[in-house]
PDB file of C-alpha atoms in Angstrom:
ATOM      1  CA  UNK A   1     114.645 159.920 -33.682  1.00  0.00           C
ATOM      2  CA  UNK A   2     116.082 156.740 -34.093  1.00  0.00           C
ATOM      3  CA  UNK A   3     115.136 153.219 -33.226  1.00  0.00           C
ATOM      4  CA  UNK A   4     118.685 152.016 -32.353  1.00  0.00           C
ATOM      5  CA  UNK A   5     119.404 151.069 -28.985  1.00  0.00           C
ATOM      6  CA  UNK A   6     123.340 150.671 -27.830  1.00  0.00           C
ATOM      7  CA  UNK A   7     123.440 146.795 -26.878  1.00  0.00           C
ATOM      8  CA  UNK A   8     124.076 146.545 -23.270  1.00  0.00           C
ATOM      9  CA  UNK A   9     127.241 146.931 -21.895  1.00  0.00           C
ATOM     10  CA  UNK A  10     128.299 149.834 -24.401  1.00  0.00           C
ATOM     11  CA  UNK A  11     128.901 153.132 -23.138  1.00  0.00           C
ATOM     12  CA  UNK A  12     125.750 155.070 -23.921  1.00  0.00           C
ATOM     13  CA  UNK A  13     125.968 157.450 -26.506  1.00  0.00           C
ATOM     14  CA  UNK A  14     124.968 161.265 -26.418  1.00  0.00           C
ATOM     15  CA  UNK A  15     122.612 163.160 -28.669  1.00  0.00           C
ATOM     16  CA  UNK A  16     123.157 166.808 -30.407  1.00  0.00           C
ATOM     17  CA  UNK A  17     120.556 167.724 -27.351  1.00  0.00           C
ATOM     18  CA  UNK A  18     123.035 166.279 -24.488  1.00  0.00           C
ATOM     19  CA  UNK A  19     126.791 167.596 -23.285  1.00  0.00           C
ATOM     20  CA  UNK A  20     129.260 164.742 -24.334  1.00  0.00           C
ATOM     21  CA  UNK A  21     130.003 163.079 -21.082  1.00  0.00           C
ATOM     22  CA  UNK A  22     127.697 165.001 -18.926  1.00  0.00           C
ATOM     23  CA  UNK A  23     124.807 163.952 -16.998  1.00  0.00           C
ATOM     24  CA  UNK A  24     121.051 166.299 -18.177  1.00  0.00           C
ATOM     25  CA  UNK A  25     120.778 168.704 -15.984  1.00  0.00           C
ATOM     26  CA  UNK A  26     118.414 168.344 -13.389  1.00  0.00           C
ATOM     27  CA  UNK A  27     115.857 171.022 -12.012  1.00  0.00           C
ATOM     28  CA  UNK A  28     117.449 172.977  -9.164  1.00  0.00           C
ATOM     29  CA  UNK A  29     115.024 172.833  -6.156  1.00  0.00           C
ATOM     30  CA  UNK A  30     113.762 175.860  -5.100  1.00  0.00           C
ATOM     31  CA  UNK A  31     114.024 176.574  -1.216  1.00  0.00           C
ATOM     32  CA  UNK A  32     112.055 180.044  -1.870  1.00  0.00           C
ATOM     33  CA  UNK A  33     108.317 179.892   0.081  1.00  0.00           C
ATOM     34  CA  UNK A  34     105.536 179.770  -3.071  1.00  0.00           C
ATOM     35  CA  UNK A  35     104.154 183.128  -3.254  1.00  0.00           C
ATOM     36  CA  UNK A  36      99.970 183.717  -2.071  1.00  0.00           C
ATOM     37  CA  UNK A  37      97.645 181.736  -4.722  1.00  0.00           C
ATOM     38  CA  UNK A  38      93.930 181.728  -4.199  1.00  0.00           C
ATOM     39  CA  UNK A  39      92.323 178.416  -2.136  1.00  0.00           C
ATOM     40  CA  UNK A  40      89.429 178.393  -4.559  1.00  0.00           C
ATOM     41  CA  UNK A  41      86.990 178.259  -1.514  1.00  0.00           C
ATOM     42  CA  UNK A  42      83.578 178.713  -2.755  1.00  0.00           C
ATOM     43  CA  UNK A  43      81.533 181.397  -0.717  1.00  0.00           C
ATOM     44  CA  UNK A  44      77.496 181.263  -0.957  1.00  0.00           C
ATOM     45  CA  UNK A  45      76.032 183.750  -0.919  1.00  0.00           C
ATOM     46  CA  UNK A  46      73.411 184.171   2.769  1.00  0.00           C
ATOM     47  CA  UNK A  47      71.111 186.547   2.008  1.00  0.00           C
ATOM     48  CA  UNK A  48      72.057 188.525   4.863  1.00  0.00           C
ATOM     49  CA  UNK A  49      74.446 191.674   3.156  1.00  0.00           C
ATOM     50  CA  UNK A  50      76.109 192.150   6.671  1.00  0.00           C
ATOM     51  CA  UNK A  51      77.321 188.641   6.688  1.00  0.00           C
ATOM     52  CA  UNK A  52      77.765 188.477   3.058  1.00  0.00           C
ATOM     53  CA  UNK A  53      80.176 191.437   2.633  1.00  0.00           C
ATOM     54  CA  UNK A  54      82.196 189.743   5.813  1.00  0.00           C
ATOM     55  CA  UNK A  55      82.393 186.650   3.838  1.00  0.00           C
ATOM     56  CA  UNK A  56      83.720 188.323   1.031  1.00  0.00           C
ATOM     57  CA  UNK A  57      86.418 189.767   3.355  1.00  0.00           C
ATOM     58  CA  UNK A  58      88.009 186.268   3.363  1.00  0.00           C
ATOM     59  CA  UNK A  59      88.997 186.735   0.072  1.00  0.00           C
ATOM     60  CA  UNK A  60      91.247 189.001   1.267  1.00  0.00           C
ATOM     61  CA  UNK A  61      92.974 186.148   2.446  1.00  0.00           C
ATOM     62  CA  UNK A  62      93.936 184.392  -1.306  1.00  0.00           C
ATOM     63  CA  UNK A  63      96.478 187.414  -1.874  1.00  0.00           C
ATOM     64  CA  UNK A  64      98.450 187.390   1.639  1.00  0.00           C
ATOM     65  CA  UNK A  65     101.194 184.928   2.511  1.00  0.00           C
ATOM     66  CA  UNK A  66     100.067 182.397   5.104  1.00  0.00           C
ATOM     67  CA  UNK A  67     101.293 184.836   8.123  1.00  0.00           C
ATOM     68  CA  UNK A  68      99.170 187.459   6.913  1.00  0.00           C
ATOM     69  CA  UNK A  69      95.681 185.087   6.970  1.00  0.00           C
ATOM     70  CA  UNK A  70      95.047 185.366  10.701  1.00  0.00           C
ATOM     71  CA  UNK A  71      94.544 188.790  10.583  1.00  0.00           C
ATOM     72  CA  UNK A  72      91.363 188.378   8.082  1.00  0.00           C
ATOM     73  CA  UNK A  73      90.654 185.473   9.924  1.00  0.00           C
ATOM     74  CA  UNK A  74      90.191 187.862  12.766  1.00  0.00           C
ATOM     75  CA  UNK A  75      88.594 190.374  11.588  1.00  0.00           C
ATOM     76  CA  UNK A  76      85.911 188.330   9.909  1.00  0.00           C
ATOM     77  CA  UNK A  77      85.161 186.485  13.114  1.00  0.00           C
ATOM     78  CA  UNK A  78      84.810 190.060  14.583  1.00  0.00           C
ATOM     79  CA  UNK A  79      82.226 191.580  12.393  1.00  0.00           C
ATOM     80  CA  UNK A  80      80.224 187.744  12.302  1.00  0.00           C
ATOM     81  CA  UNK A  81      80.155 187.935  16.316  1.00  0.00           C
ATOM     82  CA  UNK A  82      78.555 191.789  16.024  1.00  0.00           C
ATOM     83  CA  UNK A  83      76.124 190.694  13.411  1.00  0.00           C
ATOM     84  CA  UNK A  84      75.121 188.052  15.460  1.00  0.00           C
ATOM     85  CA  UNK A  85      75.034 189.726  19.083  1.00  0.00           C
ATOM     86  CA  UNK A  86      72.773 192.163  16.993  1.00  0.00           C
ATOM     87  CA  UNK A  87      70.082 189.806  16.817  1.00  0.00           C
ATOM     88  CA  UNK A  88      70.221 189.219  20.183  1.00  0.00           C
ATOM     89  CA  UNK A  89      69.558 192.523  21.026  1.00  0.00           C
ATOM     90  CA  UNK A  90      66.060 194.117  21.674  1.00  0.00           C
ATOM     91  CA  UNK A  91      64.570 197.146  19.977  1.00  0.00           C
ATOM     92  CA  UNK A  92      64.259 199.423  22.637  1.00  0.00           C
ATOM     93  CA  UNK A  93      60.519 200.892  23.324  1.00  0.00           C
ATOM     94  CA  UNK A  94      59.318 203.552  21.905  1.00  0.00           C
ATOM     95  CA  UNK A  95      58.765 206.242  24.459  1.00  0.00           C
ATOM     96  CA  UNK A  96      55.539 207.024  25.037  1.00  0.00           C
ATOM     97  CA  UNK A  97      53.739 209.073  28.006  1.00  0.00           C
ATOM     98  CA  UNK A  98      53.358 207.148  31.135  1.00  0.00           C
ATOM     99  CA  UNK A  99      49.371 207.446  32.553  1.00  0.00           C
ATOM    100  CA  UNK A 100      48.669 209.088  35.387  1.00  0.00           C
ATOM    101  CA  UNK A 101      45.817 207.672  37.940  1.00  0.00           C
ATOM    102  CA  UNK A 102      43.585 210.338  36.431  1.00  0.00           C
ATOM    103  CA  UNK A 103      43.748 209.025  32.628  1.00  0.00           C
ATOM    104  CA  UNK A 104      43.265 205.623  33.769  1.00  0.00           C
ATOM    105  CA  UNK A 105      39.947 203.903  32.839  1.00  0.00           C
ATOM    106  CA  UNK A 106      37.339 203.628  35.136  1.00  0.00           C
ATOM    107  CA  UNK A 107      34.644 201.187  35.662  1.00  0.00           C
ATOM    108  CA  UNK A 108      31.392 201.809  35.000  1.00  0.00           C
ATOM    109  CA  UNK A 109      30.140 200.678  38.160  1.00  0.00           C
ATOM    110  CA  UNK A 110      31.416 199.172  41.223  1.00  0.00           C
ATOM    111  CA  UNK A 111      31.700 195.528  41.967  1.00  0.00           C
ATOM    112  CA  UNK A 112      33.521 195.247  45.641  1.00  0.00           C
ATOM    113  CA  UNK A 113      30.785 194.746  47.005  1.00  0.00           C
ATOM    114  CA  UNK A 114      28.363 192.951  44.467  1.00  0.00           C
ATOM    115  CA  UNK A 115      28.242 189.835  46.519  1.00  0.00           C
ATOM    116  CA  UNK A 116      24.925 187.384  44.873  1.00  0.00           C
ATOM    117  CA  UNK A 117      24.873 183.649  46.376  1.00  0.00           C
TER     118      UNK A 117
END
């Protein structure tokens, strides 16, 4: 490398790197769409494994092009919307025999008509 510069007003003069009388080359742009790289969205762990292995469903997501996303999106909010109607729900009872009058308890005395003032 040299420290010379061309004093201004002199045409400027090309390198061994540089066509004679050609302007560098510039970068073509690209009008391809970028392929599918990851977001790099950090997913915490819950605690819960049904919502956790959802979660983990989103990375799905990182390898699709952008049209593909809603799909996972979808699917996610799916199995999150089960998981959490399933806490709504109630165990049911536990079947059991229903009593009859006969295996009812009974009193050990009356009291209709125990009237004291």
């Amino acid at each position: 490398m040299s420290d010379w510069m061309p004093e201004a007003g002199s045409p400027p003069v090309s390198t061994s790197d540089e066509p004679v009388g050609r302007e560098p080359a510039a970068a073509a742009p690209s009008f391809e769409p970028a392929g599918p790289a990851p977001l790099g969205v950090v997913r915490t762990p819950t605690g819960h494994a049904a919502v956790d292995a959802r979660l983990e469903r989103l990375a799905d997501a990182d390898h699709l092009p952008a049209d593909g996303h809603i799909e996972v999106y979808e699917d996610v909010h799916r199995g999150l919307r089960a998981e959490l109607t399933s806490l709504d729900a109630r165990p049911d009872a536990a079947p059991g025999p229903v009593p009859t009058p006969s295996q009812r308890p009974h009193r050990t005395h009356d009291t209709r008509h125990d009237n004291r003032s």
